[in-house]
Short mmCIF file of C-alpha atoms in Angstrom, two decimals:
data_model
loop_
_atom_site.label_atom_id
_atom_site.label_comp_id
_atom_site.label_asym_id
_atom_site.label_seq_id
_atom_site.Cartn_x
_atom_site.Cartn_y
_atom_site.Cartn_z
CA MET A 1165 12.57 13.58 14.75
CA LEU A 1166 10.79 16.90 15.28
CA SER A 1167 11.09 18.40 18.69
CA LYS A 1168 8.14 19.67 20.61
CA ALA A 1169 9.86 23.02 20.82
CA LYS A 1170 9.96 23.16 16.98
CA ILE A 1171 6.54 22.13 16.51
CA LYS A 1172 5.35 24.86 18.92
CA PHE A 1173 7.58 27.48 17.16
CA ILE A 1174 6.28 26.57 13.70
CA LYS A 1175 2.62 26.64 14.76
CA SER A 1176 3.01 29.95 16.45
CA LEU A 1177 3.98 31.52 13.28
CA GLN A 1178 0.42 31.20 12.07
CA VAL A 1179 -0.41 34.21 14.18
CA LYS A 1180 0.85 37.68 13.09
CA LYS A 1181 1.96 38.61 16.58
CA TYR A 1182 4.33 35.79 16.74
CA ARG A 1183 5.58 36.34 13.16
CA LYS A 1184 6.43 39.86 14.37
CA GLN A 1185 8.11 38.89 17.56
CA GLU A 1186 10.22 36.12 15.93
CA GLN A 1187 10.61 37.97 12.63
CA CYS A 1188 9.89 34.62 10.80
CA PHE A 1189 7.27 33.14 8.64
CA VAL A 1190 6.21 29.76 7.42
CA VAL A 1191 6.06 28.41 3.83
CA GLN A 1192 4.30 25.22 3.08
CA GLY A 1193 4.27 22.86 0.08
CA ALA A 1194 7.05 21.70 -2.11
CA LYS A 1195 6.58 24.22 -4.97
CA SER A 1196 6.44 27.16 -2.63
CA VAL A 1197 9.65 26.00 -0.61
CA GLN A 1198 11.52 25.53 -3.93
CA GLU A 1199 10.58 29.20 -4.87
CA LEU A 1200 11.65 30.31 -1.32
CA LEU A 1201 14.94 28.62 -1.71
CA ALA A 1202 15.49 30.29 -5.15
CA SER A 1203 14.71 33.65 -3.66
CA ASP A 1204 16.67 36.31 -1.61
CA PHE A 1205 14.82 35.39 1.61
CA GLU A 1206 17.01 34.16 4.26
CA VAL A 1207 15.81 30.69 5.12
CA THR A 1208 16.46 29.23 8.59
CA LEU A 1209 14.71 25.84 8.58
CA VAL A 1210 13.80 23.28 6.04
CA LEU A 1211 11.57 20.30 6.80
CA GLY A 1212 11.02 17.81 4.06
CA THR A 1213 10.35 14.18 3.30
CA ALA A 1214 13.22 12.06 2.07
CA ASP A 1215 11.65 12.20 -1.53
CA PHE A 1216 11.72 16.15 -1.31
CA PHE A 1217 15.34 16.38 -0.27
CA ARG A 1218 16.28 13.72 -2.98
CA GLN A 1219 14.67 15.79 -5.84
CA LEU A 1220 15.96 19.05 -4.51
CA ASN A 1221 18.83 19.98 -6.71
CA ARG A 1222 20.29 22.97 -4.90
CA PRO A 1223 22.33 23.48 -1.69
CA VAL A 1224 20.33 24.66 1.26
CA GLN A 1225 21.97 27.41 3.59
CA ALA A 1226 19.78 26.47 6.51
CA GLU A 1227 19.08 23.70 9.09
CA THR A 1228 17.40 20.86 7.45
CA LEU A 1229 15.32 18.09 8.88
CA GLU A 1230 13.99 15.00 7.15
CA VAL A 1231 10.40 14.33 8.35
CA THR A 1232 7.65 12.07 7.55
CA GLU A 1233 4.40 12.98 5.48
CA LYS A 1234 2.51 12.50 8.76
CA GLU A 1235 4.63 14.96 10.76
CA LEU A 1236 4.22 17.41 7.99
CA THR A 1237 0.46 17.05 7.66
CA ASP A 1238 0.12 17.48 11.48
CA LEU A 1239 1.99 20.60 11.27
CA SER A 1240 0.28 22.22 8.27
CA GLU A 1241 -2.78 24.13 8.05
CA PHE A 1242 -3.42 22.81 4.57
CA GLN A 1243 -4.17 19.23 4.13
CA THR A 1244 -2.23 19.21 0.77
CA ASN A 1245 1.07 19.74 2.24
CA ASP A 1246 2.76 16.55 2.60
CA SER A 1247 6.31 17.09 1.39
CA ALA A 1248 7.93 20.21 2.48
CA LEU A 1249 7.79 23.19 4.95
CA ALA A 1250 10.22 25.99 5.61
CA VAL A 1251 10.79 28.95 7.91
CA ALA A 1252 12.35 32.07 6.61
CA ARG A 1253 13.02 35.61 8.09
CA LEU A 1254 10.64 38.45 7.27
CA LYS A 1255 12.18 41.17 5.08
CA PRO A 1256 12.41 44.64 6.55
CA ASN A 1257 9.50 46.99 5.49
CA ASP A 1258 11.66 49.19 3.53
CA PRO A 1259 10.11 52.14 1.45
CA THR A 1260 9.62 50.89 -2.18
CA GLN A 1261 10.60 52.90 -5.17
CA ILE A 1262 9.03 51.53 -8.28
CA PRO A 1263 11.51 51.30 -11.15
CA PRO A 1264 11.29 53.99 -13.96
CA ASN A 1265 8.74 53.23 -16.56
CA THR A 1266 7.04 50.54 -14.49
CA PHE A 1267 3.77 50.14 -12.66
CA GLY A 1268 3.19 49.54 -9.03
CA ILE A 1269 -0.10 48.22 -7.46
CA VAL A 1270 -1.30 50.11 -4.54
CA LEU A 1271 -3.80 48.27 -2.10
CA ASP A 1272 -6.26 50.32 -0.12
CA ASP A 1273 -7.26 47.87 2.62
CA ILE A 1274 -7.42 44.45 0.93
CA ARG A 1275 -8.63 42.57 4.05
CA ASP A 1276 -9.12 39.09 2.60
CA PRO A 1277 -5.70 37.00 2.53
CA GLY A 1278 -6.95 34.93 -0.43
CA ASN A 1279 -7.52 38.14 -2.32
CA LEU A 1280 -4.03 39.53 -1.25
CA GLY A 1281 -2.37 36.35 -2.38
CA THR A 1282 -4.28 36.16 -5.67
CA ILE A 1283 -3.22 39.76 -6.39
CA ILE A 1284 0.43 39.07 -5.78
CA ARG A 1285 0.23 36.05 -8.11
CA THR A 1286 -1.54 38.08 -10.72
CA ALA A 1287 1.06 40.90 -10.43
CA ASP A 1288 3.85 38.49 -10.88
CA TRP A 1289 2.14 37.16 -14.11
CA PHE A 1290 1.96 40.61 -15.46
CA GLY A 1291 5.37 41.54 -14.62
CA ILE A 1292 4.40 43.92 -11.82
CA THR A 1293 6.91 43.46 -8.82
CA HIS A 1294 6.11 46.35 -6.56
CA ILE A 1295 3.11 46.51 -4.41
CA ILE A 1296 2.38 49.17 -1.74
CA ALA A 1297 -0.14 48.42 0.74
CA SER A 1298 -2.14 50.38 3.32
CA GLU A 1299 -1.41 49.27 7.08
CA GLU A 1300 -4.89 47.73 7.23
CA THR A 1301 -4.17 45.36 4.28
CA ALA A 1302 -3.79 41.71 5.09
CA ASP A 1303 -0.39 40.63 6.25
CA PHE A 1304 1.79 39.47 3.35
CA TYR A 1305 3.29 36.68 5.65
CA ASN A 1306 -0.04 35.27 6.66
CA PRO A 1307 0.11 31.48 5.66
CA LYS A 1308 -3.17 31.81 3.54
CA VAL A 1309 -1.60 34.81 1.64
CA ILE A 1310 1.70 32.83 0.90
CA SER A 1311 -0.26 29.88 -0.13
CA ALA A 1312 -2.59 31.72 -2.50
CA THR A 1313 0.42 33.38 -4.24
CA MET A 1314 1.52 29.92 -5.51
CA GLY A 1315 5.15 30.85 -5.12
CA SER A 1316 4.83 34.48 -6.34
CA PHE A 1317 5.61 35.81 -2.85
CA ALA A 1318 9.26 35.12 -3.74
CA ARG A 1319 9.32 37.59 -6.56
CA VAL A 1320 7.06 40.39 -5.52
CA GLU A 1321 7.96 43.18 -3.08
CA ILE A 1322 5.41 44.66 -0.61
CA TYR A 1323 5.70 47.85 1.46
CA TYR A 1324 3.15 48.72 4.15
CA THR A 1325 2.67 52.37 4.72
CA ASN A 1326 0.23 55.27 5.07
CA LEU A 1327 -1.08 55.69 1.51
CA GLN A 1328 -2.20 59.29 2.01
CA HIS A 1329 1.25 60.14 2.85
CA TYR A 1330 2.75 57.89 0.03
CA LEU A 1331 0.58 59.05 -2.82
CA SER A 1332 0.88 62.71 -1.77
CA LYS A 1333 4.64 62.32 -2.67
CA THR A 1334 4.30 61.04 -6.15
CA SER A 1335 3.97 62.88 -9.61
CA LEU A 1336 3.14 59.69 -11.41
CA PRO A 1337 -0.23 59.02 -12.72
CA VAL A 1338 -2.56 56.98 -10.33
CA PHE A 1339 -5.20 54.78 -11.99
CA GLY A 1340 -8.11 53.99 -9.92
CA ALA A 1341 -11.22 51.89 -10.81
CA TYR A 1342 -14.56 53.63 -10.19
CA LEU A 1343 -18.09 52.85 -11.80
CA ASP A 1344 -18.01 56.20 -13.73
CA GLY A 1345 -14.37 56.37 -15.06
CA LYS A 1346 -12.99 56.00 -18.61
CA ASP A 1347 -13.48 52.75 -20.32
CA VAL A 1348 -10.38 50.70 -19.49
CA HIS A 1349 -10.40 49.21 -23.11
CA LYS A 1350 -9.80 52.84 -24.31
CA THR A 1351 -7.24 53.92 -21.62
CA ASP A 1352 -3.70 54.63 -22.61
CA PHE A 1353 -1.81 53.88 -19.37
CA GLY A 1354 1.33 55.60 -20.51
CA SER A 1355 4.79 54.21 -19.39
CA GLY A 1356 4.46 54.07 -15.64
CA GLY A 1357 2.49 54.83 -12.58
CA PHE A 1358 0.30 53.21 -9.99
CA ILE A 1359 -2.88 51.13 -10.20
CA LEU A 1360 -4.96 51.72 -7.01
CA ILE A 1361 -7.24 48.81 -6.02
CA GLY A 1362 -9.94 49.71 -3.39
CA ASN A 1363 -11.27 47.61 -0.36
CA GLU A 1364 -13.47 44.59 -1.04
CA SER A 1365 -16.65 46.37 0.47
CA ARG A 1366 -16.19 50.06 0.10
CA GLY A 1367 -13.87 50.44 -2.98
CA ILE A 1368 -11.36 53.29 -2.88
CA SER A 1369 -11.64 55.26 0.22
CA ASP A 1370 -12.66 58.89 0.07
CA ALA A 1371 -9.42 60.03 1.61
CA LEU A 1372 -7.50 58.63 -1.48
CA GLU A 1373 -9.75 59.79 -4.24
CA GLN A 1374 -7.90 63.12 -4.39
CA PHE A 1375 -4.71 61.26 -5.53
CA VAL A 1376 -6.49 59.38 -8.39
CA THR A 1377 -5.41 61.16 -11.55
CA ASN A 1378 -7.15 58.74 -13.97
CA LYS A 1379 -10.52 57.16 -13.02
CA ILE A 1380 -11.06 54.11 -15.15
CA THR A 1381 -13.93 51.59 -15.48
CA ILE A 1382 -14.00 47.89 -16.59
CA PRO A 1383 -17.14 47.78 -19.02
CA ARG A 1384 -20.00 45.92 -17.48
CA TYR A 1385 -22.37 43.84 -19.70
CA GLY A 1386 -24.45 42.13 -17.05
CA GLN A 1387 -25.90 42.82 -13.67
CA ALA A 1388 -23.38 42.15 -11.10
CA GLU A 1389 -22.77 45.22 -8.86
CA SER A 1390 -19.02 44.86 -8.67
CA LEU A 1391 -16.14 42.68 -9.43
CA ASN A 1392 -13.86 41.02 -6.72
CA ALA A 1393 -10.87 43.11 -5.98
CA ALA A 1394 -8.32 40.47 -7.39
CA ILE A 1395 -10.44 40.03 -10.55
CA ALA A 1396 -10.52 43.71 -11.17
CA THR A 1397 -6.70 43.94 -10.59
CA ALA A 1398 -6.21 41.26 -13.24
CA VAL A 1399 -8.45 42.72 -15.87
CA ILE A 1400 -6.87 46.15 -15.37
CA CYS A 1401 -3.34 44.65 -15.61
CA ASP A 1402 -4.30 42.75 -18.71
CA ASN A 1403 -5.45 46.03 -20.29
CA LEU A 1404 -2.39 47.83 -19.09
CA VAL A 1405 0.01 45.42 -20.81
CA ARG A 1406 -2.16 45.51 -23.86
CA SER A 1407 -2.14 49.23 -24.04
CA LYS A 1408 1.82 49.16 -23.91
CA LYS A 1409 2.08 46.69 -26.76
CA MET B 1014 -38.72 32.89 18.47
CA LEU B 1015 -36.54 30.36 16.38
CA SER B 1016 -37.40 26.66 17.18
CA LYS B 1017 -34.75 24.23 17.77
CA ALA B 1018 -36.11 22.10 14.69
CA LYS B 1019 -35.53 25.24 12.39
CA ILE B 1020 -32.10 25.88 13.75
CA LYS B 1021 -31.08 22.22 13.27
CA PHE B 1022 -32.68 22.18 9.68
CA ILE B 1023 -30.94 25.44 8.61
CA LYS B 1024 -27.53 24.22 9.91
CA SER B 1025 -27.96 20.91 8.17
CA LEU B 1026 -28.16 22.73 4.79
CA GLN B 1027 -24.45 23.49 5.07
CA VAL B 1028 -23.99 19.95 4.03
CA LYS B 1029 -24.42 18.87 0.41
CA LYS B 1030 -26.20 15.59 1.39
CA TYR B 1031 -28.81 17.25 3.46
CA ARG B 1032 -29.32 19.94 0.69
CA LYS B 1033 -29.94 17.21 -1.80
CA GLN B 1034 -32.26 15.32 0.64
CA GLU B 1035 -34.22 18.54 1.56
CA GLN B 1036 -33.80 19.98 -1.90
CA CYS B 1037 -33.10 23.29 -0.18
CA PHE B 1038 -30.31 25.66 0.26
CA VAL B 1039 -29.51 28.82 2.41
CA VAL B 1040 -28.69 32.32 1.34
CA GLN B 1041 -27.06 34.72 4.01
CA GLY B 1042 -26.85 38.28 4.27
CA ALA B 1043 -29.16 41.16 3.42
CA LYS B 1044 -28.04 41.89 -0.06
CA SER B 1045 -27.97 38.15 -1.07
CA VAL B 1046 -31.37 37.58 0.36
CA GLN B 1047 -32.75 40.56 -1.50
CA GLU B 1048 -31.29 39.34 -4.71
CA LEU B 1049 -32.89 35.98 -3.94
CA LEU B 1050 -36.35 37.54 -3.36
CA ALA B 1051 -36.08 39.40 -6.71
CA SER B 1052 -35.26 36.21 -8.59
CA ASP B 1053 -37.31 33.12 -9.81
CA PHE B 1054 -36.07 30.88 -6.95
CA GLU B 1055 -38.85 29.45 -4.78
CA VAL B 1056 -38.20 30.86 -1.34
CA THR B 1057 -39.67 28.98 1.61
CA LEU B 1058 -38.42 30.84 4.68
CA VAL B 1059 -37.11 34.38 5.33
CA LEU B 1060 -35.43 35.10 8.68
CA GLY B 1061 -34.60 38.73 9.29
CA THR B 1062 -34.06 41.50 11.93
CA ALA B 1063 -36.99 44.10 12.43
CA ASP B 1064 -34.86 46.47 10.57
CA PHE B 1065 -34.39 44.15 7.55
CA PHE B 1066 -38.09 43.64 7.17
CA ARG B 1067 -38.84 47.32 7.75
CA GLN B 1068 -36.46 48.17 4.79
CA LEU B 1069 -37.71 45.40 2.52
CA ASN B 1070 -39.95 46.97 -0.04
CA ARG B 1071 -41.47 43.88 -1.63
CA PRO B 1072 -43.99 41.27 -0.56
CA VAL B 1073 -42.58 37.93 0.64
CA GLN B 1074 -44.39 34.72 -0.71
CA ALA B 1075 -42.76 32.56 2.06
CA GLU B 1076 -42.77 32.03 5.89
CA THR B 1077 -41.17 34.98 7.61
CA LEU B 1078 -39.81 35.22 10.92
CA GLU B 1079 -38.43 38.17 12.83
CA VAL B 1080 -35.16 37.22 14.58
CA THR B 1081 -32.42 39.05 16.60
CA GLU B 1082 -29.04 39.78 15.34
CA LYS B 1083 -27.61 37.33 17.87
CA GLU B 1084 -29.96 34.55 16.62
CA LEU B 1085 -28.74 35.21 13.02
CA THR B 1086 -24.98 35.28 14.09
CA ASP B 1087 -25.52 32.07 15.82
CA LEU B 1088 -26.97 30.47 12.81
CA SER B 1089 -24.57 31.77 10.17
CA GLU B 1090 -21.20 30.57 9.05
CA PHE B 1091 -20.28 33.95 8.20
CA GLN B 1092 -19.58 36.69 10.93
CA THR B 1093 -20.87 39.29 8.75
CA ASN B 1094 -24.47 38.04 8.42
CA ASP B 1095 -26.34 39.96 11.06
CA SER B 1096 -29.49 40.93 9.31
CA ALA B 1097 -31.08 38.27 7.00
CA LEU B 1098 -31.07 34.46 6.02
CA ALA B 1099 -33.41 32.74 3.71
CA VAL B 1100 -34.15 29.14 2.65
CA ALA B 1101 -35.12 28.46 -1.02
CA ARG B 1102 -35.54 25.21 -3.05
CA LEU B 1103 -32.77 24.05 -5.36
CA LYS B 1104 -33.62 24.33 -9.08
CA PRO B 1105 -33.78 21.18 -11.13
CA ASN B 1106 -30.52 20.26 -12.85
CA ASP B 1107 -32.01 20.88 -16.37
CA PRO B 1108 -29.85 20.73 -19.51
CA THR B 1109 -28.82 24.11 -20.49
CA GLN B 1110 -28.95 25.59 -23.92
CA ILE B 1111 -27.00 28.70 -24.36
CA PRO B 1112 -29.06 31.39 -26.25
CA PRO B 1113 -27.97 31.88 -29.88
CA ASN B 1114 -25.08 34.41 -30.33
CA THR B 1115 -24.09 34.11 -26.75
CA PHE B 1116 -21.18 32.50 -24.76
CA GLY B 1117 -21.36 29.93 -22.05
CA ILE B 1118 -18.63 29.13 -19.61
CA VAL B 1119 -17.67 25.46 -19.13
CA LEU B 1120 -16.05 24.43 -15.90
CA ASP B 1121 -13.77 21.38 -15.93
CA ASP B 1122 -13.60 20.44 -12.15
CA ILE B 1123 -13.37 23.75 -10.45
CA ARG B 1124 -13.06 22.43 -6.94
CA ASP B 1125 -12.76 25.57 -4.79
CA PRO B 1126 -16.04 27.04 -3.69
CA GLY B 1127 -14.53 30.52 -3.52
CA ASN B 1128 -13.37 30.31 -7.07
CA LEU B 1129 -16.69 29.03 -8.40
CA GLY B 1130 -18.50 31.92 -6.57
CA THR B 1131 -16.15 34.31 -8.05
CA ILE B 1132 -16.52 32.77 -11.53
CA ILE B 1133 -20.34 33.18 -11.21
CA ARG B 1134 -20.01 36.81 -10.15
CA THR B 1135 -17.57 37.58 -12.98
CA ALA B 1136 -19.77 35.88 -15.53
CA ASP B 1137 -22.69 38.05 -14.28
CA TRP B 1138 -20.62 41.19 -14.75
CA PHE B 1139 -19.77 40.28 -18.25
CA GLY B 1140 -23.34 39.23 -19.20
CA ILE B 1141 -22.70 35.61 -19.36
CA THR B 1142 -25.78 33.88 -17.84
CA HIS B 1143 -25.02 30.16 -18.52
CA ILE B 1144 -22.51 27.88 -17.00
CA ILE B 1145 -21.91 24.12 -17.74
CA ALA B 1146 -19.96 22.35 -14.89
CA SER B 1147 -18.39 18.99 -14.72
CA GLU B 1148 -19.93 16.71 -11.97
CA GLU B 1149 -16.65 17.17 -9.84
CA THR B 1150 -17.01 20.90 -9.85
CA ALA B 1151 -18.00 22.42 -6.31
CA ASP B 1152 -21.57 22.50 -5.65
CA PHE B 1153 -23.32 25.73 -6.62
CA TYR B 1154 -25.54 25.61 -3.50
CA ASN B 1155 -22.58 25.46 -1.10
CA PRO B 1156 -22.95 28.49 1.35
CA LYS B 1157 -19.37 29.58 0.46
CA VAL B 1158 -20.22 29.59 -3.22
CA ILE B 1159 -23.45 31.52 -2.66
CA SER B 1160 -21.61 33.89 -0.58
CA ALA B 1161 -18.84 34.49 -2.96
CA THR B 1162 -21.26 35.37 -5.85
CA MET B 1163 -22.24 38.50 -3.99
CA GLY B 1164 -25.83 37.96 -5.28
CA SER B 1165 -25.03 36.86 -8.74
CA PHE B 1166 -26.25 33.33 -8.04
CA ALA B 1167 -29.74 34.61 -8.50
CA ARG B 1168 -28.94 35.61 -12.23
CA VAL B 1169 -26.69 32.83 -13.57
CA GLU B 1170 -27.89 29.31 -14.50
CA ILE B 1171 -25.63 26.31 -13.82
CA TYR B 1172 -26.05 22.86 -15.34
CA TYR B 1173 -23.88 19.83 -14.02
CA THR B 1174 -23.29 17.18 -16.57
CA ASN B 1175 -20.60 14.89 -18.13
CA LEU B 1176 -18.62 17.46 -20.07
CA GLN B 1177 -17.30 14.95 -22.66
CA HIS B 1178 -20.81 14.04 -23.54
CA TYR B 1179 -21.85 17.70 -23.56
CA LEU B 1180 -19.11 19.02 -25.78
CA SER B 1181 -19.31 16.13 -28.11
CA LYS B 1182 -22.74 17.39 -29.04
CA THR B 1183 -21.91 21.00 -29.82
CA SER B 1184 -20.85 22.45 -33.18
CA LEU B 1185 -20.01 25.83 -31.54
CA PRO B 1186 -16.40 26.83 -31.02
CA VAL B 1187 -14.71 26.04 -27.81
CA PHE B 1188 -12.08 28.31 -26.45
CA GLY B 1189 -9.66 26.84 -24.00
CA ALA B 1190 -6.83 28.64 -22.07
CA TYR B 1191 -3.35 26.70 -22.75
CA LEU B 1192 0.27 28.13 -22.19
CA ASP B 1193 0.91 27.90 -26.04
CA GLY B 1194 -2.33 29.02 -27.55
CA LYS B 1195 -3.13 32.21 -29.54
CA ASP B 1196 -2.72 35.51 -27.93
CA VAL B 1197 -6.03 36.40 -26.40
CA HIS B 1198 -5.36 39.95 -27.25
CA LYS B 1199 -5.48 39.01 -30.85
CA THR B 1200 -8.37 36.56 -30.79
CA ASP B 1201 -11.59 37.00 -32.58
CA PHE B 1202 -14.18 35.23 -30.48
CA GLY B 1203 -16.90 35.39 -32.96
CA SER B 1204 -20.57 35.64 -32.06
CA GLY B 1205 -21.02 32.70 -29.66
CA GLY B 1206 -19.53 29.54 -28.19
CA PHE B 1207 -17.92 28.24 -25.05
CA ILE B 1208 -15.05 29.19 -22.87
CA LEU B 1209 -13.49 26.18 -21.17
CA ILE B 1210 -11.90 26.73 -17.80
CA GLY B 1211 -9.58 24.11 -16.43
CA ASN B 1212 -9.14 22.73 -12.93
CA GLU B 1213 -7.16 24.75 -10.52
CA SER B 1214 -4.20 22.28 -10.38
CA ARG B 1215 -3.99 20.58 -13.63
CA GLY B 1216 -5.82 22.82 -16.11
CA ILE B 1217 -8.03 21.41 -18.79
CA SER B 1218 -8.05 17.59 -18.73
CA ASP B 1219 -6.61 15.54 -21.45
CA ALA B 1220 -10.11 13.95 -22.17
CA LEU B 1221 -11.55 17.41 -23.08
CA GLU B 1222 -8.57 18.71 -25.11
CA GLN B 1223 -10.14 17.13 -28.26
CA PHE B 1224 -13.15 19.43 -28.06
CA VAL B 1225 -11.13 22.60 -27.83
CA THR B 1226 -11.26 24.38 -31.14
CA ASN B 1227 -9.40 27.51 -30.35
CA LYS B 1228 -6.34 27.32 -27.88
CA ILE B 1229 -5.90 30.72 -26.33
CA THR B 1230 -3.23 32.23 -24.05
CA ILE B 1231 -3.18 35.26 -21.73
CA PRO B 1232 0.27 36.75 -22.55
CA ARG B 1233 2.51 36.62 -19.55
CA TYR B 1234 5.02 39.38 -18.78
CA GLY B 1235 6.46 38.05 -15.59
CA GLN B 1236 7.26 34.71 -13.89
CA ALA B 1237 4.19 33.29 -12.21
CA GLU B 1238 3.54 29.83 -13.64
CA SER B 1239 -0.16 30.20 -13.93
CA LEU B 1240 -3.21 32.28 -13.10
CA ASN B 1241 -5.99 31.48 -10.75
CA ALA B 1242 -8.89 29.96 -12.44
CA ALA B 1243 -11.29 32.77 -11.69
CA ILE B 1244 -8.70 35.36 -12.75
CA ALA B 1245 -8.16 33.63 -16.07
CA THR B 1246 -11.96 33.51 -16.61
CA ALA B 1247 -12.20 37.24 -16.06
CA VAL B 1248 -9.37 38.21 -18.39
CA ILE B 1249 -10.75 35.92 -21.08
CA CYS B 1250 -14.45 37.31 -20.72
CA ASP B 1251 -12.96 40.90 -20.86
CA ASN B 1252 -11.12 40.18 -24.02
CA LEU B 1253 -14.20 38.42 -25.46
CA VAL B 1254 -16.47 41.52 -24.84
CA ARG B 1255 -13.76 43.61 -26.22
CA SER B 1256 -13.36 41.62 -29.37
CA LYS B 1257 -17.22 41.96 -29.95
CA LYS B 1258 -17.24 45.76 -29.70
#
């Protein structure tokens, strides 16, 4: 039986202020909870249906509680979550160093949680494990972000920082998408560096342009004015891995 | 001054049943309304602020009404719409023939309006103007779809139909993304055909697999299980235009 205090606590974690205060976040859905349990996150609570726990073939180092589908649905923001939910501790916001000869993705104010989650999922597909985000970027631990990552939140590191400061310290190339850059199909990305993705409305901010060493462009064949930020990230990543083949 | 009847009418168009009944849909935001007015849609009503009409440099063949930002914000589903809103007539769901030597995108139950809108915007970027969608695909005229297209709804045609029936009639190649297909980086797409995109959860349905002439795969370098449907569409389209260069 789920106590009222637990229900209140879990629901409070939908709000960033309480996530910060409690240093905890919520993961919803069987697949995402399984990815969480397989990761290095410190899990504090797992709620699941009898079925979920029966099928779970790993020990859980956390408080566990068997609940009904109805209890889960009532707790969840997403209708589809009817088998598991977990609470885990936030990771410290430690400065990220991308490993040698790899790429990191730098996010300049990606505001939409769905876009951020999709970018994390896409990065994970293309083997990119480090994201550096401006402080105005959506919160990694927002339930909509976690959900849109489809489990990839467990494998991708994010570091929130002042991007001007961060990029001023690197000697690695910084690739940024502009409308007048070099054709991404003809770009040699080299062995490592950063892919800088601009804000959904205004693109890469003027203050960061000075750090872009390589302006690139996704060739356009039609009339759309721009691409969605997550879409642009994916097309650039695909060209990046292709150029390294 | 906006009448109560008009407010009720516009708000009703957020619901598919009423869009069908009235054969009308709503477009929100200055940019989207401008794209609408430049298109071949039949516009019946334009609401805009004094500023919007002052900056609009084209005649409007529809009822126009000057409104305040407050009136627009109250009407709109999206907080950011504070300058224009229009009502236009649905287009008939006419069978689409893709022009010779071009590609069409076929959508097998894309349920999420944001994904559908992003796919339309992406298609428009890559010069693809024809989409054939299963009857279970999200409604093109859903306000969330229109918004996510960022104006591209005005340039891309969509035809809802039974895909088994539609694909059984074509002799053109059908490219479908699977986990065990041919590397999309090494695929020659030829001069025309269809790109089949599967549902967000289950991929391409078993019933449609028989129509896929070319199984393709976006190479994976990390651990995500899959890509978002709109992301996969974009990466395939980029490889398609690249193979035709």
